[in-house]
Coordinates of C-alpha atoms and ligand atoms in Angstrom, one line a residue:
X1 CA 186.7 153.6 -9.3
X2 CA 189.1 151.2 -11.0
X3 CA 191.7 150.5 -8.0
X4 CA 193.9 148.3 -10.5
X5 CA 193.7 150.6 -13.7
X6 CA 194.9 153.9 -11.3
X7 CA 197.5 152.0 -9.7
X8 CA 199.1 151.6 -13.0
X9 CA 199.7 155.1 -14.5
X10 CA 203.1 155.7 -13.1
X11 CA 202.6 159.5 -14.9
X12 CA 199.9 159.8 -11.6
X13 CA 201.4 162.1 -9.1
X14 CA 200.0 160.8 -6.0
X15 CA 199.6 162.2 -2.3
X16 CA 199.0 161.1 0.8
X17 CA 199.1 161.7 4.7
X18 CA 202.0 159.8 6.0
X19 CA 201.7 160.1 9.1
X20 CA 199.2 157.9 11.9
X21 CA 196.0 159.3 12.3
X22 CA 195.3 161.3 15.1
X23 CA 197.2 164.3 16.9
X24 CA 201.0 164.4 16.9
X25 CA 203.4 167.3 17.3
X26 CA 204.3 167.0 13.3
X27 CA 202.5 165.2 10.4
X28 CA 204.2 163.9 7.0
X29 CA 202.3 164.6 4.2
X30 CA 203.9 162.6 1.3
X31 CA 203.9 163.1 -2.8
X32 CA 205.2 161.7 -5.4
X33 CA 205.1 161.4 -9.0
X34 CA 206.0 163.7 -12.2
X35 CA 204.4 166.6 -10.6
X36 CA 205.7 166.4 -7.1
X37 CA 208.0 169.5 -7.5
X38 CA 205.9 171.6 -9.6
X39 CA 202.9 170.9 -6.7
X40 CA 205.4 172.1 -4.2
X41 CA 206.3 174.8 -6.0
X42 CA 202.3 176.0 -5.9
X43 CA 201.5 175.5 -2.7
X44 CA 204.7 176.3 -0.3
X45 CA 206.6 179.3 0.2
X46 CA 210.1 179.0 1.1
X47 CA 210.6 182.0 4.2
X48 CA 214.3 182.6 2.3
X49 CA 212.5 182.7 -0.9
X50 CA 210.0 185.4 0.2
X51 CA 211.2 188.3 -1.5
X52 CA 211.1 186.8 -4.6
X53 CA 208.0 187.1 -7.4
X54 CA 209.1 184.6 -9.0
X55 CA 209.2 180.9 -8.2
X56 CA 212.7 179.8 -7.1
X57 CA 214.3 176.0 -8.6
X58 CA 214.2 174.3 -5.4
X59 CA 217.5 172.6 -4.3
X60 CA 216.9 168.5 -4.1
X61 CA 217.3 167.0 -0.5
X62 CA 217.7 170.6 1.5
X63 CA 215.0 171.1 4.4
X64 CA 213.0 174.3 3.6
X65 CA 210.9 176.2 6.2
X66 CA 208.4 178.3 5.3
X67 CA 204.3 178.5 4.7
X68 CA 201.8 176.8 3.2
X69 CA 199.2 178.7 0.9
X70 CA 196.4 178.5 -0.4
X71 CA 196.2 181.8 -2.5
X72 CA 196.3 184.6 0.2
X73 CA 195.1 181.8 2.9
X74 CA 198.2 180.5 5.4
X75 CA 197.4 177.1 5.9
X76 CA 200.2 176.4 8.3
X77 CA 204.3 176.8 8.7
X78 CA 206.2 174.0 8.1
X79 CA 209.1 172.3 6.9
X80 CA 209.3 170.8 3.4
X81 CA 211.8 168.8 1.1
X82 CA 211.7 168.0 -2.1
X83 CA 214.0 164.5 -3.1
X84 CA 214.3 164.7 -7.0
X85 CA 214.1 161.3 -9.0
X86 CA 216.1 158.8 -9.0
X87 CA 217.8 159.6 -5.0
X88 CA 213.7 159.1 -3.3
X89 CA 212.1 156.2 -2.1
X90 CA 210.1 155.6 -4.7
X91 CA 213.1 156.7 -7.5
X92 CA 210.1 159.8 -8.7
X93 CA 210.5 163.3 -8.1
X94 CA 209.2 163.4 -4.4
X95 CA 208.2 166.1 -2.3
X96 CA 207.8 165.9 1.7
X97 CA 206.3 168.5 3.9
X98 CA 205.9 168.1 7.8
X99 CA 203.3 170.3 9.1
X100 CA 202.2 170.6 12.7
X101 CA 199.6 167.0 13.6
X102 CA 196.3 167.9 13.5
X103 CA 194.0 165.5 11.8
X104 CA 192.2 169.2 10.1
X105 CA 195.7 170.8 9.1
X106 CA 196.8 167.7 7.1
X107 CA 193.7 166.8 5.5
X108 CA 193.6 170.7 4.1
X109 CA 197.0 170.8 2.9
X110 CA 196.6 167.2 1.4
X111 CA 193.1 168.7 0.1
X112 CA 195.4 171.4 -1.3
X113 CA 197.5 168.9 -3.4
X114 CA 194.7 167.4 -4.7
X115 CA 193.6 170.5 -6.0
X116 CA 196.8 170.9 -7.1
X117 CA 197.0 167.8 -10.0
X118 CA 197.3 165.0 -7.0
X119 CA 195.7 161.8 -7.0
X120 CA 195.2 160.3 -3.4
X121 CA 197.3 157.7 -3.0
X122 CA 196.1 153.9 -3.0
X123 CA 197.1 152.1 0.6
X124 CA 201.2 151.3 -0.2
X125 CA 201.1 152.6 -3.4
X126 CA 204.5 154.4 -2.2
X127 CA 206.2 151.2 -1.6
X128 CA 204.5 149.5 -5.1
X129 CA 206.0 152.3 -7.2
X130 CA 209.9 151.8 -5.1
X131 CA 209.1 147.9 -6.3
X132 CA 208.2 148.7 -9.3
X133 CA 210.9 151.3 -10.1
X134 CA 213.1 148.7 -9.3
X135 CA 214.3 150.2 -5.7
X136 CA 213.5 147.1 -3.8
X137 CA 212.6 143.6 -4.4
X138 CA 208.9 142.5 -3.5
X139 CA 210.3 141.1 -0.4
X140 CA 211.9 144.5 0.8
X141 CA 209.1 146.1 0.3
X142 CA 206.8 143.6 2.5
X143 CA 209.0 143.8 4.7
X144 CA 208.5 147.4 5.1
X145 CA 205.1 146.9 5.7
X146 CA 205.6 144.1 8.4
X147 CA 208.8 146.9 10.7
X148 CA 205.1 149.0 10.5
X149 CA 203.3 147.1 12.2
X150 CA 205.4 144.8 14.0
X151 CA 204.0 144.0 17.1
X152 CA 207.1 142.5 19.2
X153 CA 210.9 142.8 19.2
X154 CA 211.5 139.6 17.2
X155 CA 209.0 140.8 14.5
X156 CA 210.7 143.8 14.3
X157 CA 214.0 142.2 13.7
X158 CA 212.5 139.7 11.6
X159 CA 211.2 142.7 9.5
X160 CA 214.7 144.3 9.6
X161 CA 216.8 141.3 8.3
X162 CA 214.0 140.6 5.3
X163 CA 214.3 144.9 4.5
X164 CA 218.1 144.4 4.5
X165 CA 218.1 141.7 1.9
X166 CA 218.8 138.6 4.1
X167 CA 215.9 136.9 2.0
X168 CA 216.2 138.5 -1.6
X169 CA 219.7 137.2 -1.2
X170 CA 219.6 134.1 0.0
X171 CA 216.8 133.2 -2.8
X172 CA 218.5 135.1 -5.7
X173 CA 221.2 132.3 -4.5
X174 CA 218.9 129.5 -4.7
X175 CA 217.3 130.8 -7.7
X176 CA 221.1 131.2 -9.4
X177 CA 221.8 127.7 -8.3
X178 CA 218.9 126.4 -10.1
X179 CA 219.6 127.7 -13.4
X180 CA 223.1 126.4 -13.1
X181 CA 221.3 123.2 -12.4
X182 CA 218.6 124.1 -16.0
X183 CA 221.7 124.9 -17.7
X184 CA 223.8 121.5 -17.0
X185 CA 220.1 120.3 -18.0
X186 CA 219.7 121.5 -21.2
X187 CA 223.6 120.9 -21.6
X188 CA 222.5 117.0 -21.5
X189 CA 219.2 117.1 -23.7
X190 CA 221.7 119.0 -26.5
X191 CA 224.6 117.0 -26.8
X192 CA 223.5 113.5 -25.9
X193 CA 226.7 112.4 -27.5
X194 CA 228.8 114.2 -24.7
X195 CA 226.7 113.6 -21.8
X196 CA 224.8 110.3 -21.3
X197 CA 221.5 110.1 -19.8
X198 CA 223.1 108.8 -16.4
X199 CA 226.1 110.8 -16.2
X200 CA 223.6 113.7 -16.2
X201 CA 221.1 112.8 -13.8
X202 CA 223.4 111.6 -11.8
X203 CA 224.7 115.1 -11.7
X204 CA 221.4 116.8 -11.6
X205 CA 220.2 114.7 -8.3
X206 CA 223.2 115.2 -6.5
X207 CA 223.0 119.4 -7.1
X208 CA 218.8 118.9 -6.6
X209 CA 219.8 117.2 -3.3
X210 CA 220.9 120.0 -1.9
X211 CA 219.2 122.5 -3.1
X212 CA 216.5 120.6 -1.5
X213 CA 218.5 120.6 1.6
X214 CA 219.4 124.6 1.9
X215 CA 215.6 125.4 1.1
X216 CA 214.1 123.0 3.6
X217 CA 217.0 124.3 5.6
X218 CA 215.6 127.9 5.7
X219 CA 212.0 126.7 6.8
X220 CA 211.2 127.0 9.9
X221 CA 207.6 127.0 10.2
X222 CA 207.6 127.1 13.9
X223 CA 209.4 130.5 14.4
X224 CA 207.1 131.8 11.4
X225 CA 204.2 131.5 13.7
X226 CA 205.8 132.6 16.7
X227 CA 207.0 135.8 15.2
X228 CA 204.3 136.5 13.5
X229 CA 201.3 134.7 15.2
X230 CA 202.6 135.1 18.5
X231 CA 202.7 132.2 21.2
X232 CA 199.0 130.8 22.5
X233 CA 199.6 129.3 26.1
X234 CA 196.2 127.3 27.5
X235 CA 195.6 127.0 30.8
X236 CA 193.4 123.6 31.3
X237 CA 192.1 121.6 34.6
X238 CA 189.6 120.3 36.8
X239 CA 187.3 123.0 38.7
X240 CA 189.5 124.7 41.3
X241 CA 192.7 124.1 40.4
X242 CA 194.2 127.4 40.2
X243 CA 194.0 127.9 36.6
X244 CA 192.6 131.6 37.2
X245 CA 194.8 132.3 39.6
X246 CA 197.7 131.2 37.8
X247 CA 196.3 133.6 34.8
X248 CA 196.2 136.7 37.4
X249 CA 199.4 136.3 39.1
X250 CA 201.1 135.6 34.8
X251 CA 199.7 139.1 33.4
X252 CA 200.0 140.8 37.0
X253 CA 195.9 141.8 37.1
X254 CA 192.8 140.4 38.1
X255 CA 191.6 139.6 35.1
X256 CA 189.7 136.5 35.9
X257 CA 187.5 136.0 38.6
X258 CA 189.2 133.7 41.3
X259 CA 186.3 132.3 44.0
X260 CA 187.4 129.1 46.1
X261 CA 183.8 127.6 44.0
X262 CA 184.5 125.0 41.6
X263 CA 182.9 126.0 37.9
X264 CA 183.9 129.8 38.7
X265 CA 185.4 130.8 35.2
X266 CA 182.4 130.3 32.7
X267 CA 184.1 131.9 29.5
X268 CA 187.6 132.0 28.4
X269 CA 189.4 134.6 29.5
X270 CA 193.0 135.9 27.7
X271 CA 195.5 138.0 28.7
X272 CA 198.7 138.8 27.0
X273 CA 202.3 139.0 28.1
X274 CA 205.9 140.0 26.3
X275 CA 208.5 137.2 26.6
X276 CA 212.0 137.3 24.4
X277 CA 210.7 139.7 21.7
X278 CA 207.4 137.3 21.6
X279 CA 203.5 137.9 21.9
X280 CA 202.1 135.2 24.3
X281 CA 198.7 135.4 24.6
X282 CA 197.6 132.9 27.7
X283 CA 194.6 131.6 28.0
X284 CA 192.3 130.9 31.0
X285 CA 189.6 128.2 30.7
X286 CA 186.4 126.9 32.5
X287 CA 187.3 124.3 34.5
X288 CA 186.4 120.8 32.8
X289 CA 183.7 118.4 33.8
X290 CA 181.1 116.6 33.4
X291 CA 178.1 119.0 33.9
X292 CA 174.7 119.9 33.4
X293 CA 174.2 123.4 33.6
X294 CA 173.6 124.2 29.9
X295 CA 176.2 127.6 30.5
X296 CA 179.3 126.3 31.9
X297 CA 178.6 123.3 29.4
X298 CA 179.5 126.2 26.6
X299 CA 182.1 127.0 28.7
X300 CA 183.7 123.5 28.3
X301 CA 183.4 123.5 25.1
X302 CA 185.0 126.6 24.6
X303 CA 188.1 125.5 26.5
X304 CA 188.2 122.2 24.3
X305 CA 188.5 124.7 21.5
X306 CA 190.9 126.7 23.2
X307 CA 193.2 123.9 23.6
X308 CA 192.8 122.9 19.5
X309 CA 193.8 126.2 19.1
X310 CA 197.0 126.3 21.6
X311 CA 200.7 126.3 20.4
X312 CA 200.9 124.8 24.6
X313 CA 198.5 123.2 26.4
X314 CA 199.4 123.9 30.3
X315 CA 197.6 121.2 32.5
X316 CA 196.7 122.5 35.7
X317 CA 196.8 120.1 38.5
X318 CA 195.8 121.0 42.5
X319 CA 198.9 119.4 44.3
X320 CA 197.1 119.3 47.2
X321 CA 194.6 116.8 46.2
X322 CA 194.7 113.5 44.8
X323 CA 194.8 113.0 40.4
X324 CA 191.8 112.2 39.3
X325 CA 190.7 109.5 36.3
X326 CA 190.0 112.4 34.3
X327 CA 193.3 114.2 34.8
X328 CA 195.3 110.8 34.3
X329 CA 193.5 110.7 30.4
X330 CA 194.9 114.2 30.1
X331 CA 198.2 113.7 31.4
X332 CA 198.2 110.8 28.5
X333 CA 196.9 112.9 25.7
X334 CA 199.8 115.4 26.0
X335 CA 202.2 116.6 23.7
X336 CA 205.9 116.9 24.2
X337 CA 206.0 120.3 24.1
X338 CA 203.2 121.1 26.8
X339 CA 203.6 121.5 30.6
X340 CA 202.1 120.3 33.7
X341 CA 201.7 122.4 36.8
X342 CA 201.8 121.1 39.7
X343 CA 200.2 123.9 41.7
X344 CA 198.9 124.8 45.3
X345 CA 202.8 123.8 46.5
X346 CA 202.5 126.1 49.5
X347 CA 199.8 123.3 50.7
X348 CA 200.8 119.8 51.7
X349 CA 201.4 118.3 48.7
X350 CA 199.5 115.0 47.8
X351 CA 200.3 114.9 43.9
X352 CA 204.1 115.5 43.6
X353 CA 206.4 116.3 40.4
X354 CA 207.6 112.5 41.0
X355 CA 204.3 111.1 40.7
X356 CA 203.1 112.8 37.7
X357 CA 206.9 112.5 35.8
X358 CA 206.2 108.8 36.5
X359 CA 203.3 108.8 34.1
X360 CA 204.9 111.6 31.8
X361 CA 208.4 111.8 32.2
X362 CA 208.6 113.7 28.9
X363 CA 206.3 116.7 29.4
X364 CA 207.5 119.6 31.3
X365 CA 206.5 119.6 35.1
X366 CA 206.6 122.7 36.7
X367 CA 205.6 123.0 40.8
X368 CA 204.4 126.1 41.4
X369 CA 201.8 128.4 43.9
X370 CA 199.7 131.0 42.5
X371 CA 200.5 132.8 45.6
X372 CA 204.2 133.3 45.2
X373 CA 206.2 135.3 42.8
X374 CA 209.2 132.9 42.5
X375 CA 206.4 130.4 41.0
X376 CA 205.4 133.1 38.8
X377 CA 209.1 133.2 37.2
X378 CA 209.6 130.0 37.0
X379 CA 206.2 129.7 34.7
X380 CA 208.0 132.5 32.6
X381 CA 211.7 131.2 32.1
X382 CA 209.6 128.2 30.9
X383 CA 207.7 130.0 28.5
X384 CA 210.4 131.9 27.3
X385 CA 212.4 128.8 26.3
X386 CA 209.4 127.8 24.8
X387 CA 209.6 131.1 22.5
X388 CA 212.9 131.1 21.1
X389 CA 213.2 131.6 17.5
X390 CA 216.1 131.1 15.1
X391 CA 218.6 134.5 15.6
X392 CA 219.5 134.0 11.8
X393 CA 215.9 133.2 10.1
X394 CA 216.2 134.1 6.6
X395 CA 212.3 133.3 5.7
X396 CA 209.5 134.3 8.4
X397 CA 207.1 135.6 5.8
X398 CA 204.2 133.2 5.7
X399 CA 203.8 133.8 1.3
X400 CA 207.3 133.4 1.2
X401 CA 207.7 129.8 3.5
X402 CA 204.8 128.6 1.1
X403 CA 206.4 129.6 -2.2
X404 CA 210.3 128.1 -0.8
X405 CA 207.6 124.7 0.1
X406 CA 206.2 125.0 -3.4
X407 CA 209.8 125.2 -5.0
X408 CA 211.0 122.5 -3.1
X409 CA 207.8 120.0 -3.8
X410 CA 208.8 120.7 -7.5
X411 CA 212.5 119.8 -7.2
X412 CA 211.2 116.7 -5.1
X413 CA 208.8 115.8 -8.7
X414 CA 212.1 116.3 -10.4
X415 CA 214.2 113.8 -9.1
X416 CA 210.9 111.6 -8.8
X417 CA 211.0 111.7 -12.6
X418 CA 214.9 111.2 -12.9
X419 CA 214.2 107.8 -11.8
X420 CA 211.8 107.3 -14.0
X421 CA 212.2 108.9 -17.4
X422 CA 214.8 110.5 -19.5
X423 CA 216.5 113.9 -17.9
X424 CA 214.7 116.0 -20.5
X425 CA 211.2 115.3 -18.6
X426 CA 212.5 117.0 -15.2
X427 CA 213.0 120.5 -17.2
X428 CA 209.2 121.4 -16.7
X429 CA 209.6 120.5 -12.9
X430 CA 212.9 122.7 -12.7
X431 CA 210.8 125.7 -14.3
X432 CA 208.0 125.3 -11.8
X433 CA 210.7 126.0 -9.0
X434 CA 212.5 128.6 -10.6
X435 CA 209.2 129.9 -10.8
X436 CA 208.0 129.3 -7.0
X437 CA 211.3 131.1 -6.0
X438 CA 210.8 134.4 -8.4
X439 CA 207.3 135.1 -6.7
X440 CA 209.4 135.7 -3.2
X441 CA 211.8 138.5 -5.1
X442 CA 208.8 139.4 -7.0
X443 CA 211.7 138.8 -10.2
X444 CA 208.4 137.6 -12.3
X445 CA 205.1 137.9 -10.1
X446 CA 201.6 138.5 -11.5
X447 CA 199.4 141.9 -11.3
X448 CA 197.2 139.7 -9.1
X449 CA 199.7 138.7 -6.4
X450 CA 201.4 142.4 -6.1
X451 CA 197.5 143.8 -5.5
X452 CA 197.2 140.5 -2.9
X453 CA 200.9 142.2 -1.0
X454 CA 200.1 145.3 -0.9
X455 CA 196.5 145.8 -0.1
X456 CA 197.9 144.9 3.4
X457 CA 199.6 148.1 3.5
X458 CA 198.7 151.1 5.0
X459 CA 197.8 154.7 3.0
X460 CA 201.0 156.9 3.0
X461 CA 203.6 153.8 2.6
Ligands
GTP1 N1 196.7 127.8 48.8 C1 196.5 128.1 47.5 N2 195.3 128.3 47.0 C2 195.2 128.6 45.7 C3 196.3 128.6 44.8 N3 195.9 128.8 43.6 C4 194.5 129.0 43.7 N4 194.1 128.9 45.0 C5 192.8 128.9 45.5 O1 192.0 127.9 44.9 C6 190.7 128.4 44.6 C7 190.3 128.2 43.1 O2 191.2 129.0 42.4 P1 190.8 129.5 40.9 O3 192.0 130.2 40.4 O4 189.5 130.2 40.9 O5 190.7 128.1 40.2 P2 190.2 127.7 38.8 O6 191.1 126.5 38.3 O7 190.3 128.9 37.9 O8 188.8 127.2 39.0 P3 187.5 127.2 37.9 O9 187.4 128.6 37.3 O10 186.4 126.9 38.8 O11 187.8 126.2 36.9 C8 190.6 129.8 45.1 O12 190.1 129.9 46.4 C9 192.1 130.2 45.1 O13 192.4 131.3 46.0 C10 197.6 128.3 45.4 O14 198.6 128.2 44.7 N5 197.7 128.0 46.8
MG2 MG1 188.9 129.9 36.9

């Protein structure tokens, strides 16, 4: 089967099942395409149509309920709708019926529209036609596809602000910008005997300047992750510490095994908790040491790798024991961002926040017991701060925060060659931008990069 040659033949009337797999109360089966109506027409019977020999022109956007046949055979009662080109989500004639949820009911009345002149329906070949069809922009319709499957609140709203234009417009901006800035360009290469060479890149920098400024503006690579990613936490220590414990009391189960013998946790052990709108995913490690026991030797390694891999590194410390060599190297090697805690505080304490703060006063030092709940909130609050993202993020999309980086790189080679050569040479650089930008809005995008977007789709969308 040729995936990209089907895709392509917009006179395809294509079906799907809309709806999750599995069984629900009602399921959406979903077609569209020249022959959407006429498919209808075959295989549903309107209940206020039943008298009738004939088939009746259905009405566009008016809920019908009645049966689905095939010939004599009732395949089940449903509802149905049929949303006439161009008022649809994908601007094609397109007809919806909601039967009852069952995996077998769907597939036969999907079966049935195959039978019928439908093609099945490529995985968000719904959402390629809307783009296509001019509907949405490319970055409306990936942003469909990430309100699917959004995993937290701030993806969600992430998803919601992209699907209402907040990035098609603030790019159609920059890209609008940019011409202006082409235009004064080509302004200068024509009439060299209006516009001197300096007088015009002087102009040019200044508007690149900030254009530069705006884009870089809207990156914010951090938040990107954190929607998107979510937030990795790693706990790290010594043997004993509490790093298990600290994991336990965090996701409210036992899901590491806590014994009062050092070298207890062999393997890394995650669990994952909602804070803000955000994924965190915190992991437990084997306590680190020098050791000999080939097993929790992996098990060290695994929690170096853990913390390569960590967007914070928590260093566990037991308060009630002096700091070890070991943990003073760590307390060095720490980023700003991490924490410290200072843990076991319902024992005398030997190691105290000021002692620690005296080595890093920049890290975050938290004193805290496994045992007690307050601890366990204070651990969060931290965390929480630690996952706030922008309220007003225009670009979150990964593809798109690498195309704005591209643009900007290119508008950066253009001023590079302002200083150097005549105006004319930046033109290609300005192009290259323009260029970067129109991939986001999918304004010019190759075949290759729209198969790339929406193989990540789900059948039915
Ligand atoms: N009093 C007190 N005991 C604690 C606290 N946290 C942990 N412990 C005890 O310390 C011992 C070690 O706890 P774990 O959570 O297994 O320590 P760990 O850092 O995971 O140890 P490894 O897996 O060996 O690296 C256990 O006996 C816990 O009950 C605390 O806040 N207060
Ligand atoms: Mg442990």
């Amino acid at each position: 089967m040729d995936n990209g040659k089907q895709i392509n033949r917009p006179e395809d009337t294509i079906a799907a099942v809309a709806t999750a797999p599995g069984q629900g109360g009602i399921g959406i089966i979903r077609i569209s395409g020249p022959n959407a109506e006429c498919i209808l027409q075959k295989i549903f019977s309107p209940a206020a149509h039943s008298g009738e020999t004939e088939p009746v022109r259905m009405e566009s956007h008016k809920m019908m309920y009645g049966r689905i046949l095939n010939r004599e055979e009732v395949l089940d009662e449903c509802m149905a709708v049929l949303m006439r080109a161009p008022s649809s989500y994908t601007r094609e004639d397109v007809a919806e019926i909601q039967s009852h949820g069952g995996t077998q009911v769907l597939n036969r009345i999907l079966d049935l529209c195959l039978m019928n002149g439908a093609r099945l329906a490529e995985a968000g070949e719904f959402t390629r036609r809307a783009f296509l069809n001019g509907r949405i922009d490319l970055s409306r319709a990936e942003a469909v596809m990430n309100l699917i499957s959004a995993r937290g609140e701030q993806e969600r709203r992430a998803a919601v602000r992209q699907m209402t234009g907040g990035t098609a417009d603030f790019i159609r901006k920059a890209a609008d910008d940019l011409y202006q800035l082409q235009a004064g360009l080509a302004a200068c290469i024509d009439y060299p005997e209006e516009i001197s060479d300096e007088e015009g890149a002087g102009a040019l920098r200044t508007g690149l300047e900030k254009l530069i400024d705006e884009l870089q503006g809207a990156v914010d690579e951090r938040s990107s992750h954190l929607i998107h990613d979510g937030m990795h936490v790693t706990l790290f220590g010594i043997p004993n510490a509490g790093k298990s414990s600290i994991l336990n009391a965090m996701v409210g189960q036992d899901k590491a095994i806590v014994t009062e013998i050092p070298g207890t946790t062999r393997d890394t052990v995650e669990g994952e908790i909602m804070l803000g709108g955000i994924r965190v995913y915190l992991t437990d490690t084997a306590g680190m040491r020098e050791t000999e026991d080939p097993i929790e030797r992996i098990g060290v390694e695994r929690s170096e790798r853990a913390l390569r891999n960590a967007d914070i590194a928590m260093l566990v410390l037991d308060g009630s024991k002096p700091l070890g060599e070991e943990e003073k190297e760590w307390l060095q090697q720490l980023q700003a961002t991490d924490a410290i805690l200072i843990n076991k505080s319902d024992l005398p304490q030997v190691t105290t926040a000021q002692k620690v703060s005296a080595i890093r006063p920049d890290v975050r030092c938290l004193t805290v017991s496994a045992l007690d709940t307050g601890s366990v909130q204070l651990i969060r609050d931290f965390l929480r701060e630690s996952a706030e993202v922008g309220d007003q993020l225009v670009l979150t999309q990964p593809r798109h925060l690498e195309a704005v980086k591209r643009a900007v790189n290119c508008l950066k080679d253009a001023i590079r060659t302002l200083d150097t050569m005549t105006p004319d040479m930046a033109a290609t650089d300005l192009q290259a931008a323009q260029n970067a930008l129109s991939e986001i809005t999918g304004d010019r995008v190759e075949e290759k990069l729209l198969d790339a977007v929406f193989s990540g789709f789900c059948v039915g969308k």
